[in-house]
Amino acid sequence: MGVATTMAVSLVGLEGHMVQVQAHLSATVPGFTVVGLPDTALNESRDRVRAAVTSTGLTWPVRKITVNLSPAGLRKRGSGYDLAIAVAVLAGAGEIPAGGLDGVVHLGELGLDGRIQPVRGVLPAVAAAVDAGYERIVVAVCDADEARLVPGARVIGAASLGEVVALHGGDAALVRSVEPVRRPRTAGYTFAPGDMADVVGQADARRALEVAAAGGHHLFFVGPPGSGKTMLASRLPGILPDLTEREAVEVTAVHSVAGTFDPADGLIRRPPFEDPHHTATPAAVVGGGSGVPRPGAATRAHRGILFLDEVAEFRPSVLDTLRQPLEQGELTIHRTAGVARYPARFQMVLAANPCPCGMSIGKGLECTCTPTVRRKYLGRLSGPLLDRVDLQVEVLPVANVDRQQGSGEPTASVAERVVSARQAARERLRGTGWTTNAEVPGSWLRETLRPREDIGDLLDHALSTGMLSLRGADRVLRVAWTIADLAGRDAPTVDDVGDALGLRRGGRHG
């Protein structure tokens, strides 16, 4: 009878759980059983592991083999346990020394030829292992660069099961020259925002874009077709500052799990940009799928931009699912296989025509829609959702005089002001855990920063007349702080609050 143990990692959302892989071999009726709540892909590892072991040149042990994945109450999914199972079985059979394997983490899928295949989520899995005190990590060669992004990890990249056997003191003759499995370069996250200089005119919309970038505020553009709403939104990532080291690790971990990260490019250091089509399902936007849900566009946009173009065409059920991440900065998705939590602290940018024909902006003389149709069109956006949008701006068609003025201010100049404003906010919020004005709770704004009496009177008037809800008043105050930061002032003035109120009410139409 032989017993051997090594370690693997189970990912639920972005949270990694250490899994002890125990192999027990006994001289009874031959068989191979995996226990510990494995899913279908993990149950199929029995055939992959057996084929990989024989392809490597080793004899499969003719014994009763039981593999236990502990803790048994945690559901395990995916093929990333193959390598750990194979090592535990071979150690139990005496092919490699069993001593010390319980301090090594093995992550990888096995091909039938014995080569080690890449798996998703290597970065958060390795980070969880290091946090739990496991520093030696064995992964596929093509996953090694990603695993080495985690500080403190001693990563070993292996091309085949034979190399892993030799690494642990087994027969070195089993090591053969094989072509390592390579990850396709097309999986990497790429987005190239255009330059703000391409935007002609649109001074109000450009101003709103700069305020949104400086404070991390949500933004809604309403305007006729061809007025530049999509062009403006696609320029927003370019004026955002680079991600901090902690933010870069968070974003990279998300894209590692989603399979949209190329480790050859290193950590993702620019804010991501996601723009799902208006036909997207709730699962595509917020995450879903059978078993443990995969991240959707809202999570892939973490620390970046979620742009919903033609937002009035989205199904209301899709839009309403965004209310949780807009308030909490994370998504909690319940499935039968468990509860997955994904970070989703993004800036939401919405764009829509004012009506189906798109021409009811201004006097609306060219609009062919009835008043009822106009009301119903943007009425698809629920009040609670719009109440969470700080800046709501009408984007009017560019006039002749605007076209004659030439190009606008370039991205680099706007980005400098945004960086300065963000730094001012960071200094003010130091020690609170918040980094942007959009994250600050209204209670903290009112109690700690205590706005001037004349500012309070202005907000009270907006509340009493029904112009703002209490949530809306807090958001106006946050935007006013951002405007003050952009201007280099220590605190907002009444004019700043008035500007913030105008930016919030500017897109109200119909």
mmCIF file of C-alpha atoms in Angstrom, residues 29-413:
data_model
loop_
_atom_site.group_PDB
_atom_site.id
_atom_site.type_symbol
_atom_site.label_atom_id
_atom_site.label_comp_id
_atom_site.label_asym_id
_atom_site.label_seq_id
_atom_site.Cartn_x
_atom_site.Cartn_y
_atom_site.Cartn_z
ATOM 1 C CA VAL A 29 -9.147 -5.050 -7.605
ATOM 2 C CA PRO A 30 -7.537 -2.537 -10.015
ATOM 3 C CA GLY A 31 -9.412 0.698 -10.542
ATOM 4 C CA PHE A 32 -9.058 4.464 -10.540
ATOM 5 C CA THR A 33 -11.424 6.716 -8.570
ATOM 6 C CA VAL A 34 -11.337 10.473 -7.941
ATOM 7 C CA VAL A 35 -13.332 11.725 -4.948
ATOM 8 C CA GLY A 36 -13.818 15.162 -3.398
ATOM 9 C CA LEU A 37 -16.633 16.728 -5.497
ATOM 10 C CA PRO A 38 -14.921 16.702 -8.917
ATOM 11 C CA ASP A 39 -16.790 18.011 -11.970
ATOM 12 C CA THR A 40 -16.989 16.218 -15.324
ATOM 13 C CA ALA A 41 -13.717 17.630 -16.674
ATOM 14 C CA LEU A 42 -11.907 16.613 -13.502
ATOM 15 C CA ASN A 43 -13.393 13.118 -13.547
ATOM 16 C CA GLU A 44 -12.060 12.740 -17.087
ATOM 17 C CA SER A 45 -8.547 13.325 -15.708
ATOM 18 C CA ARG A 46 -8.397 9.593 -14.970
ATOM 19 C CA ASP A 47 -8.047 8.835 -18.684
ATOM 20 C CA ARG A 48 -5.729 11.775 -19.384
ATOM 21 C CA VAL A 49 -3.409 10.924 -16.480
ATOM 22 C CA ARG A 50 -3.247 7.219 -17.380
ATOM 23 C CA ALA A 51 -2.436 7.981 -21.033
ATOM 24 C CA ALA A 52 0.164 10.637 -20.080
ATOM 25 C CA VAL A 53 1.934 8.260 -17.669
ATOM 26 C CA THR A 54 2.201 5.451 -20.235
ATOM 27 C CA SER A 55 3.253 7.881 -22.996
ATOM 28 C CA THR A 56 6.046 9.093 -20.713
ATOM 29 C CA GLY A 57 7.468 5.556 -20.577
ATOM 30 C CA LEU A 58 6.293 4.520 -17.113
ATOM 31 C CA THR A 59 4.195 1.491 -16.239
ATOM 32 C CA TRP A 60 0.723 2.278 -14.957
ATOM 33 C CA PRO A 61 0.305 0.701 -11.508
ATOM 34 C CA VAL A 62 -2.147 -2.214 -11.598
ATOM 35 C CA ARG A 63 -3.730 -1.402 -8.244
ATOM 36 C CA LYS A 64 -6.790 0.140 -6.744
ATOM 37 C CA ILE A 65 -6.062 3.866 -6.942
ATOM 38 C CA THR A 66 -8.132 6.364 -4.984
ATOM 39 C CA VAL A 67 -7.387 10.075 -5.361
ATOM 40 C CA ASN A 68 -8.915 12.356 -2.741
ATOM 41 C CA LEU A 69 -9.151 16.113 -3.249
ATOM 42 C CA SER A 70 -9.302 17.744 0.157
ATOM 43 C CA PRO A 71 -11.226 19.633 1.487
ATOM 44 C CA ALA A 72 -13.871 17.254 0.200
ATOM 45 C CA GLY A 73 -16.694 19.778 0.663
ATOM 46 C CA LEU A 74 -15.239 22.242 -1.860
ATOM 47 C CA ARG A 75 -16.348 21.662 -5.433
ATOM 48 C CA LYS A 76 -13.422 21.178 -7.830
ATOM 49 C CA ARG A 77 -13.651 21.986 -11.510
ATOM 50 C CA GLY A 78 -11.449 21.988 -14.563
ATOM 51 C CA SER A 79 -8.444 20.100 -15.829
ATOM 52 C CA GLY A 80 -5.773 21.961 -13.872
ATOM 53 C CA TYR A 81 -5.466 19.129 -11.333
ATOM 54 C CA ASP A 82 -4.064 16.601 -13.847
ATOM 55 C CA LEU A 83 -0.409 17.232 -13.052
ATOM 56 C CA ALA A 84 -0.919 17.065 -9.277
ATOM 57 C CA ILE A 85 -2.903 13.819 -9.598
ATOM 58 C CA ALA A 86 -0.238 12.218 -11.795
ATOM 59 C CA VAL A 87 2.571 13.200 -9.394
ATOM 60 C CA ALA A 88 0.661 11.884 -6.364
ATOM 61 C CA VAL A 89 -0.120 8.563 -8.085
ATOM 62 C CA LEU A 90 3.480 8.062 -9.267
ATOM 63 C CA ALA A 91 4.803 8.892 -5.803
ATOM 64 C CA GLY A 92 2.381 6.411 -4.254
ATOM 65 C CA ALA A 93 3.598 3.774 -6.738
ATOM 66 C CA GLY A 94 7.225 4.426 -5.789
ATOM 67 C CA GLU A 95 8.251 5.905 -9.157
ATOM 68 C CA ILE A 96 9.346 9.141 -7.456
ATOM 69 C CA PRO A 97 10.225 9.875 -3.814
ATOM 70 C CA ALA A 98 7.149 10.976 -1.865
ATOM 71 C CA GLY A 99 9.021 13.103 0.661
ATOM 72 C CA GLY A 100 8.569 16.846 0.283
ATOM 73 C CA LEU A 101 5.872 16.709 -2.387
ATOM 74 C CA ASP A 102 3.293 18.068 0.058
ATOM 75 C CA GLY A 103 5.160 21.395 -0.013
ATOM 76 C CA VAL A 104 5.007 21.719 -3.820
ATOM 77 C CA VAL A 105 2.063 23.033 -5.843
ATOM 78 C CA HIS A 106 1.413 21.510 -9.272
ATOM 79 C CA LEU A 107 -0.807 23.329 -11.783
ATOM 80 C CA GLY A 108 -1.356 21.984 -15.263
ATOM 81 C CA GLU A 109 -3.426 19.884 -17.622
ATOM 82 C CA LEU A 110 -1.870 16.787 -19.185
ATOM 83 C CA GLY A 111 -2.079 15.889 -22.844
ATOM 84 C CA LEU A 112 -2.289 12.261 -23.882
ATOM 85 C CA ASP A 113 1.327 12.488 -25.086
ATOM 86 C CA GLY A 114 2.542 13.557 -21.639
ATOM 87 C CA ARG A 115 3.043 17.223 -22.462
ATOM 88 C CA ILE A 116 1.800 19.800 -19.936
ATOM 89 C CA GLN A 117 -0.944 22.089 -21.211
ATOM 90 C CA PRO A 118 -1.637 25.657 -19.958
ATOM 91 C CA VAL A 119 -4.604 26.436 -17.716
ATOM 92 C CA ARG A 120 -6.557 29.604 -16.984
ATOM 93 C CA GLY A 121 -6.129 31.610 -13.803
ATOM 94 C CA VAL A 122 -2.464 30.816 -13.134
ATOM 95 C CA LEU A 123 -1.731 34.277 -11.683
ATOM 96 C CA PRO A 124 -4.437 34.278 -8.953
ATOM 97 C CA ALA A 125 -3.779 30.570 -8.263
ATOM 98 C CA VAL A 126 -0.062 31.137 -7.701
ATOM 99 C CA ALA A 127 -0.790 34.237 -5.603
ATOM 100 C CA ALA A 128 -3.094 32.156 -3.376
ATOM 101 C CA ALA A 129 -0.420 29.470 -3.022
ATOM 102 C CA VAL A 130 2.252 31.987 -2.016
ATOM 103 C CA ASP A 131 -0.128 33.617 0.479
ATOM 104 C CA ALA A 132 -0.715 30.166 1.996
ATOM 105 C CA GLY A 133 3.042 29.606 2.392
ATOM 106 C CA TYR A 134 3.720 27.445 -0.693
ATOM 107 C CA GLU A 135 6.554 28.944 -2.706
ATOM 108 C CA ARG A 136 7.547 26.067 -5.053
ATOM 109 C CA ILE A 137 5.153 26.033 -7.994
ATOM 110 C CA VAL A 138 5.372 23.717 -11.029
ATOM 111 C CA VAL A 139 3.470 24.889 -14.115
ATOM 112 C CA ALA A 140 3.513 24.449 -17.873
ATOM 113 C CA VAL A 141 6.360 26.213 -19.682
ATOM 114 C CA CYS A 142 3.950 28.652 -21.344
ATOM 115 C CA ASP A 143 2.440 29.527 -17.939
ATOM 116 C CA ALA A 144 5.802 30.170 -16.249
ATOM 117 C CA ASP A 145 6.061 33.847 -17.248
ATOM 118 C CA GLU A 146 2.618 34.547 -15.830
ATOM 119 C CA ALA A 147 3.374 32.643 -12.604
ATOM 120 C CA ARG A 148 6.623 34.581 -12.114
ATOM 121 C CA LEU A 149 4.652 37.833 -11.952
ATOM 122 C CA VAL A 150 3.781 36.850 -8.368
ATOM 123 C CA PRO A 151 6.458 38.065 -5.906
ATOM 124 C CA GLY A 152 7.918 35.303 -3.740
ATOM 125 C CA ALA A 153 7.024 32.412 -6.045
ATOM 126 C CA ARG A 154 9.761 29.940 -7.013
ATOM 127 C CA VAL A 155 8.372 28.883 -10.358
ATOM 128 C CA ILE A 156 9.484 25.859 -12.357
ATOM 129 C CA GLY A 157 8.243 25.564 -15.922
ATOM 130 C CA ALA A 158 8.055 22.029 -17.296
ATOM 131 C CA ALA A 159 7.240 20.875 -20.813
ATOM 132 C CA SER A 160 6.297 17.283 -19.988
ATOM 133 C CA LEU A 161 5.417 14.888 -17.212
ATOM 134 C CA GLY A 162 8.815 13.243 -17.699
ATOM 135 C CA GLU A 163 10.554 16.493 -16.726
ATOM 136 C CA VAL A 164 8.448 16.713 -13.562
ATOM 137 C CA VAL A 165 9.289 13.108 -12.639
ATOM 138 C CA ALA A 166 13.003 13.828 -13.052
ATOM 139 C CA LEU A 167 12.629 17.089 -11.102
ATOM 140 C CA HIS A 168 11.342 15.165 -8.090
ATOM 141 C CA GLY A 169 14.115 12.546 -8.177
ATOM 142 C CA GLY A 170 12.624 10.002 -10.577
ATOM 143 C CA ASP A 171 14.209 8.381 -13.611
ATOM 144 C CA ALA A 172 16.045 11.101 -15.543
ATOM 145 C CA ALA A 173 16.041 8.879 -18.635
ATOM 146 C CA LEU A 174 12.349 9.684 -19.022
ATOM 147 C CA VAL A 175 13.142 13.248 -20.037
ATOM 148 C CA ARG A 176 12.772 13.553 -23.786
ATOM 149 C CA SER A 177 13.087 16.493 -26.084
ATOM 150 C CA VAL A 178 9.539 17.648 -26.742
ATOM 151 C CA GLU A 179 8.106 20.806 -28.220
ATOM 152 C CA PRO A 180 6.516 22.722 -25.331
ATOM 153 C CA VAL A 181 2.866 23.648 -25.700
ATOM 154 C CA ARG A 182 2.613 27.339 -26.556
ATOM 155 C CA ARG A 183 -0.210 29.708 -25.733
ATOM 156 C CA PRO A 184 -1.654 31.558 -28.760
ATOM 157 C CA ARG A 185 -0.607 35.218 -28.810
ATOM 158 C CA THR A 186 -4.093 36.166 -30.001
ATOM 159 C CA ALA A 187 -5.446 35.635 -26.469
ATOM 160 C CA GLY A 188 -3.873 38.836 -25.149
ATOM 161 C CA TYR A 189 -5.878 41.912 -24.136
ATOM 162 C CA THR A 190 -5.361 44.823 -26.544
ATOM 163 C CA PHE A 191 -7.084 48.181 -26.949
ATOM 164 C CA ALA A 192 -5.647 51.289 -28.592
ATOM 165 C CA PRO A 193 -7.618 54.462 -27.768
ATOM 166 C CA GLY A 194 -7.513 57.293 -30.275
ATOM 167 C CA ASP A 195 -6.267 60.792 -29.566
ATOM 168 C CA MET A 196 -8.472 63.547 -28.152
ATOM 169 C CA ALA A 197 -7.111 65.799 -30.879
ATOM 170 C CA ASP A 198 -9.314 63.888 -33.327
ATOM 171 C CA VAL A 199 -12.429 65.289 -31.616
ATOM 172 C CA VAL A 200 -13.493 68.525 -33.302
ATOM 173 C CA GLY A 201 -15.555 70.941 -31.232
ATOM 174 C CA GLN A 202 -17.765 69.364 -28.509
ATOM 175 C CA ALA A 203 -16.321 71.512 -25.717
ATOM 176 C CA ASP A 204 -18.996 70.502 -23.190
ATOM 177 C CA ALA A 205 -18.609 66.793 -23.915
ATOM 178 C CA ARG A 206 -14.810 67.033 -23.749
ATOM 179 C CA ARG A 207 -15.097 68.826 -20.409
ATOM 180 C CA ALA A 208 -17.392 66.093 -19.077
ATOM 181 C CA LEU A 209 -14.948 63.435 -20.294
ATOM 182 C CA GLU A 210 -12.079 65.119 -18.428
ATOM 183 C CA VAL A 211 -14.094 65.425 -15.212
ATOM 184 C CA ALA A 212 -15.154 61.776 -15.496
ATOM 185 C CA ALA A 213 -11.532 60.674 -15.899
ATOM 186 C CA ALA A 214 -10.269 62.833 -13.023
ATOM 187 C CA GLY A 215 -12.831 61.594 -10.513
ATOM 188 C CA GLY A 216 -13.730 58.121 -11.776
ATOM 189 C CA HIS A 217 -17.327 59.213 -12.400
ATOM 190 C CA HIS A 218 -19.948 57.467 -14.530
ATOM 191 C CA LEU A 219 -20.958 59.286 -17.706
ATOM 192 C CA PHE A 220 -23.968 59.363 -20.055
ATOM 193 C CA PHE A 221 -23.849 60.918 -23.542
ATOM 194 C CA VAL A 222 -27.176 61.646 -25.268
ATOM 195 C CA GLY A 223 -27.126 62.894 -28.842
ATOM 196 C CA PRO A 224 -28.156 62.297 -32.449
ATOM 197 C CA PRO A 225 -26.318 59.830 -34.701
ATOM 198 C CA GLY A 226 -22.951 61.069 -35.913
ATOM 199 C CA SER A 227 -22.427 63.623 -33.146
ATOM 200 C CA GLY A 228 -19.322 61.840 -31.821
ATOM 201 C CA LYS A 229 -20.594 59.958 -28.751
ATOM 202 C CA THR A 230 -18.717 56.732 -29.534
ATOM 203 C CA MET A 231 -15.567 58.596 -30.542
ATOM 204 C CA LEU A 232 -15.555 60.505 -27.252
ATOM 205 C CA ALA A 233 -16.109 57.387 -25.159
ATOM 206 C CA SER A 234 -13.302 55.500 -26.872
ATOM 207 C CA ARG A 235 -10.889 58.352 -25.995
ATOM 208 C CA LEU A 236 -11.546 58.058 -22.259
ATOM 209 C CA PRO A 237 -9.028 55.232 -21.549
ATOM 210 C CA GLY A 238 -6.269 57.322 -23.113
ATOM 211 C CA ILE A 239 -6.614 60.138 -20.575
ATOM 212 C CA LEU A 240 -6.792 57.816 -17.559
ATOM 213 C CA PRO A 241 -3.570 57.341 -15.557
ATOM 214 C CA ASP A 242 -1.669 54.062 -15.541
ATOM 215 C CA LEU A 243 -2.815 51.452 -13.053
ATOM 216 C CA THR A 244 -0.940 51.225 -9.772
ATOM 217 C CA GLU A 245 1.009 48.032 -9.047
ATOM 218 C CA ARG A 246 -1.826 46.639 -6.913
ATOM 219 C CA GLU A 247 -4.444 47.566 -9.498
ATOM 220 C CA ALA A 248 -2.352 46.022 -12.291
ATOM 221 C CA VAL A 249 -2.180 42.719 -10.417
ATOM 222 C CA GLU A 250 -5.970 42.787 -9.844
ATOM 223 C CA VAL A 251 -6.724 43.484 -13.508
ATOM 224 C CA THR A 252 -4.219 40.922 -14.760
ATOM 225 C CA ALA A 253 -5.694 38.265 -12.454
ATOM 226 C CA VAL A 254 -9.162 38.953 -13.890
ATOM 227 C CA HIS A 255 -7.961 38.594 -17.471
ATOM 228 C CA SER A 256 -5.965 35.499 -16.544
ATOM 229 C CA VAL A 257 -9.153 33.780 -15.345
ATOM 230 C CA ALA A 258 -11.070 35.093 -18.380
ATOM 231 C CA GLY A 259 -8.399 33.780 -20.769
ATOM 232 C CA THR A 260 -7.752 37.211 -22.305
ATOM 233 C CA PHE A 261 -4.223 37.755 -20.974
ATOM 234 C CA ASP A 262 -0.913 37.146 -22.738
ATOM 235 C CA PRO A 263 1.853 36.694 -20.120
ATOM 236 C CA ALA A 264 4.492 37.709 -22.666
ATOM 237 C CA ASP A 265 3.215 41.286 -22.325
ATOM 238 C CA GLY A 266 3.652 41.340 -18.515
ATOM 239 C CA LEU A 267 1.129 42.902 -16.154
ATOM 240 C CA ILE A 268 -1.733 44.865 -17.699
ATOM 241 C CA ARG A 269 -0.884 48.436 -16.743
ATOM 242 C CA ARG A 270 -3.435 50.384 -18.761
ATOM 243 C CA PRO A 271 -7.143 50.606 -17.814
ATOM 244 C CA PRO A 272 -9.138 48.028 -19.798
ATOM 245 C CA PHE A 273 -11.987 48.962 -22.122
ATOM 246 C CA GLU A 274 -15.014 46.712 -22.649
ATOM 247 C CA ASP A 275 -17.860 47.513 -25.046
ATOM 248 C CA PRO A 276 -20.402 44.656 -25.206
ATOM 249 C CA HIS A 277 -22.972 44.735 -28.014
ATOM 250 C CA HIS A 278 -26.530 45.680 -27.126
ATOM 251 C CA THR A 279 -27.648 42.104 -27.852
ATOM 252 C CA ALA A 280 -25.458 40.779 -24.990
ATOM 253 C CA THR A 281 -27.110 38.569 -22.371
ATOM 254 C CA PRO A 282 -26.893 39.149 -18.606
ATOM 255 C CA ALA A 283 -24.359 36.297 -18.369
ATOM 256 C CA ALA A 284 -22.162 37.960 -21.011
ATOM 257 C CA VAL A 285 -22.219 41.305 -19.204
ATOM 258 C CA VAL A 286 -21.987 40.342 -15.522
ATOM 259 C CA GLY A 287 -20.704 36.771 -15.824
ATOM 260 C CA GLY A 288 -22.269 33.356 -15.760
ATOM 261 C CA GLY A 289 -22.218 29.891 -17.232
ATOM 262 C CA SER A 290 -22.737 26.417 -15.852
ATOM 263 C CA GLY A 291 -20.871 25.375 -12.731
ATOM 264 C CA VAL A 292 -18.761 28.171 -11.267
ATOM 265 C CA PRO A 293 -19.495 31.277 -13.392
ATOM 266 C CA ARG A 294 -16.869 32.911 -15.587
ATOM 267 C CA PRO A 295 -16.235 36.681 -15.504
ATOM 268 C CA GLY A 296 -18.289 38.854 -17.836
ATOM 269 C CA ALA A 297 -17.615 42.220 -19.459
ATOM 270 C CA ALA A 298 -18.280 44.125 -16.208
ATOM 271 C CA THR A 299 -15.502 42.221 -14.427
ATOM 272 C CA ARG A 300 -13.114 42.400 -17.379
ATOM 273 C CA ALA A 301 -13.638 46.187 -17.215
ATOM 274 C CA HIS A 302 -12.424 46.280 -13.577
ATOM 275 C CA ARG A 303 -10.349 49.439 -12.997
ATOM 276 C CA GLY A 304 -11.259 50.535 -16.506
ATOM 277 C CA ILE A 305 -14.216 51.448 -18.720
ATOM 278 C CA LEU A 306 -17.477 49.614 -19.404
ATOM 279 C CA PHE A 307 -18.971 51.318 -22.456
ATOM 280 C CA LEU A 308 -22.573 50.571 -23.365
ATOM 281 C CA ASP A 309 -23.250 52.078 -26.777
ATOM 282 C CA GLU A 310 -26.887 52.412 -27.842
ATOM 283 C CA VAL A 311 -27.734 51.704 -24.217
ATOM 284 C CA ALA A 312 -31.466 52.162 -24.787
ATOM 285 C CA GLU A 313 -31.354 49.060 -26.999
ATOM 286 C CA PHE A 314 -30.059 46.857 -24.151
ATOM 287 C CA ARG A 315 -32.602 44.700 -22.386
ATOM 288 C CA PRO A 316 -33.667 46.247 -19.048
ATOM 289 C CA SER A 317 -32.812 42.972 -17.293
ATOM 290 C CA VAL A 318 -29.201 43.367 -18.443
ATOM 291 C CA LEU A 319 -28.934 46.982 -17.305
ATOM 292 C CA ASP A 320 -30.459 46.339 -13.897
ATOM 293 C CA THR A 321 -27.847 43.670 -13.137
ATOM 294 C CA LEU A 322 -25.254 46.465 -13.124
ATOM 295 C CA ARG A 323 -26.723 48.195 -10.095
ATOM 296 C CA GLN A 324 -24.890 45.908 -7.641
ATOM 297 C CA PRO A 325 -21.369 46.491 -9.020
ATOM 298 C CA LEU A 326 -22.019 50.212 -9.423
ATOM 299 C CA GLU A 327 -22.671 50.459 -5.681
ATOM 300 C CA GLN A 328 -20.367 47.776 -4.254
ATOM 301 C CA GLY A 329 -17.533 47.508 -6.781
ATOM 302 C CA GLU A 330 -17.896 43.726 -7.034
ATOM 303 C CA LEU A 331 -20.205 41.073 -8.437
ATOM 304 C CA THR A 332 -21.548 38.164 -6.417
ATOM 305 C CA ILE A 333 -22.897 35.390 -8.631
ATOM 306 C CA HIS A 334 -24.698 32.414 -7.109
ATOM 307 C CA ARG A 335 -24.742 29.067 -8.884
ATOM 308 C CA THR A 336 -25.323 25.478 -7.790
ATOM 309 C CA ALA A 337 -21.562 24.875 -7.892
ATOM 310 C CA GLY A 338 -20.870 27.730 -5.484
ATOM 311 C CA VAL A 339 -20.720 31.470 -5.063
ATOM 312 C CA ALA A 340 -18.201 33.390 -7.157
ATOM 313 C CA ARG A 341 -17.123 36.931 -6.302
ATOM 314 C CA TYR A 342 -15.440 39.035 -8.942
ATOM 315 C CA PRO A 343 -14.157 42.613 -8.626
ATOM 316 C CA ALA A 344 -16.067 45.052 -10.835
ATOM 317 C CA ARG A 345 -15.057 48.604 -9.947
ATOM 318 C CA PHE A 346 -15.385 50.186 -13.362
ATOM 319 C CA GLN A 347 -16.388 53.508 -14.883
ATOM 320 C CA MET A 348 -19.626 53.121 -16.775
ATOM 321 C CA VAL A 349 -20.020 55.181 -19.932
ATOM 322 C CA LEU A 350 -23.410 55.159 -21.633
ATOM 323 C CA ALA A 351 -24.328 56.530 -25.047
ATOM 324 C CA ALA A 352 -27.769 56.733 -26.616
ATOM 325 C CA ASN A 353 -29.847 58.504 -29.193
ATOM 326 C CA PRO A 354 -32.588 60.656 -27.636
ATOM 327 C CA CYS A 355 -35.292 58.726 -29.526
ATOM 328 C CA PRO A 356 -35.524 55.937 -32.131
ATOM 329 C CA CYS A 357 -34.907 58.296 -35.053
ATOM 330 C CA GLY A 358 -32.270 60.168 -33.055
ATOM 331 C CA MET A 359 -33.316 63.669 -34.055
ATOM 332 C CA SER A 360 -35.256 64.991 -31.032
ATOM 333 C CA ILE A 361 -32.248 66.901 -29.619
ATOM 334 C CA GLY A 362 -32.677 70.673 -29.423
ATOM 335 C CA LYS A 363 -35.936 71.879 -30.957
ATOM 336 C CA GLY A 364 -36.482 68.421 -32.438
ATOM 337 C CA LEU A 365 -38.004 69.812 -35.649
ATOM 338 C CA GLU A 366 -36.678 66.906 -37.731
ATOM 339 C CA CYS A 367 -37.851 64.216 -35.316
ATOM 340 C CA THR A 368 -40.447 61.807 -36.702
ATOM 341 C CA CYS A 369 -41.203 60.071 -33.378
ATOM 342 C CA THR A 370 -44.386 60.664 -31.406
ATOM 343 C CA PRO A 371 -44.092 62.107 -27.875
ATOM 344 C CA THR A 372 -45.099 58.728 -26.416
ATOM 345 C CA VAL A 373 -42.376 56.911 -28.364
ATOM 346 C CA ARG A 374 -39.800 59.469 -27.230
ATOM 347 C CA ARG A 375 -40.695 59.016 -23.576
ATOM 348 C CA LYS A 376 -40.660 55.244 -23.814
ATOM 349 C CA TYR A 377 -37.308 55.052 -25.596
ATOM 350 C CA LEU A 378 -35.045 56.447 -22.878
ATOM 351 C CA GLY A 379 -37.603 55.260 -20.337
ATOM 352 C CA ARG A 380 -36.083 51.807 -20.805
ATOM 353 C CA LEU A 381 -33.264 53.038 -18.578
ATOM 354 C CA SER A 382 -34.513 52.667 -15.031
ATOM 355 C CA GLY A 383 -34.469 55.618 -12.663
ATOM 356 C CA PRO A 384 -32.255 53.813 -10.103
ATOM 357 C CA LEU A 385 -29.652 53.153 -12.817
ATOM 358 C CA LEU A 386 -29.585 56.726 -14.115
ATOM 359 C CA ASP A 387 -29.475 58.052 -10.556
ATOM 360 C CA ARG A 388 -26.061 56.371 -10.249
ATOM 361 C CA VAL A 389 -24.681 58.216 -13.283
ATOM 362 C CA ASP A 390 -22.848 61.367 -12.169
ATOM 363 C CA LEU A 391 -22.513 63.169 -15.510
ATOM 364 C CA GLN A 392 -25.322 63.323 -18.081
ATOM 365 C CA VAL A 393 -24.444 65.420 -21.105
ATOM 366 C CA GLU A 394 -26.145 66.288 -24.379
ATOM 367 C CA VAL A 395 -23.833 65.917 -27.390
ATOM 368 C CA LEU A 396 -25.091 68.215 -30.143
ATOM 369 C CA PRO A 397 -24.054 68.094 -33.807
ATOM 370 C CA VAL A 398 -20.866 70.031 -34.610
ATOM 371 C CA ALA A 399 -21.548 73.475 -36.069
ATOM 372 C CA ASN A 400 -19.698 74.992 -39.013
ATOM 373 C CA VAL A 401 -17.779 77.359 -36.762
ATOM 374 C CA ASP A 402 -16.528 74.372 -34.738
ATOM 375 C CA ARG A 403 -15.245 72.605 -37.849
ATOM 376 C CA GLN A 404 -13.235 75.670 -38.793
ATOM 377 C CA GLN A 405 -11.461 75.713 -35.424
ATOM 378 C CA GLY A 406 -9.364 72.631 -36.271
ATOM 379 C CA SER A 407 -8.241 69.889 -33.929
ATOM 380 C CA GLY A 408 -8.899 69.955 -30.228
ATOM 381 C CA GLU A 409 -6.502 69.545 -27.327
ATOM 382 C CA PRO A 410 -4.448 66.316 -27.549
ATOM 383 C CA THR A 411 -4.778 63.414 -25.148
ATOM 384 C CA ALA A 412 -1.374 64.027 -23.550
ATOM 385 C CA SER A 413 -2.326 67.511 -22.343
#
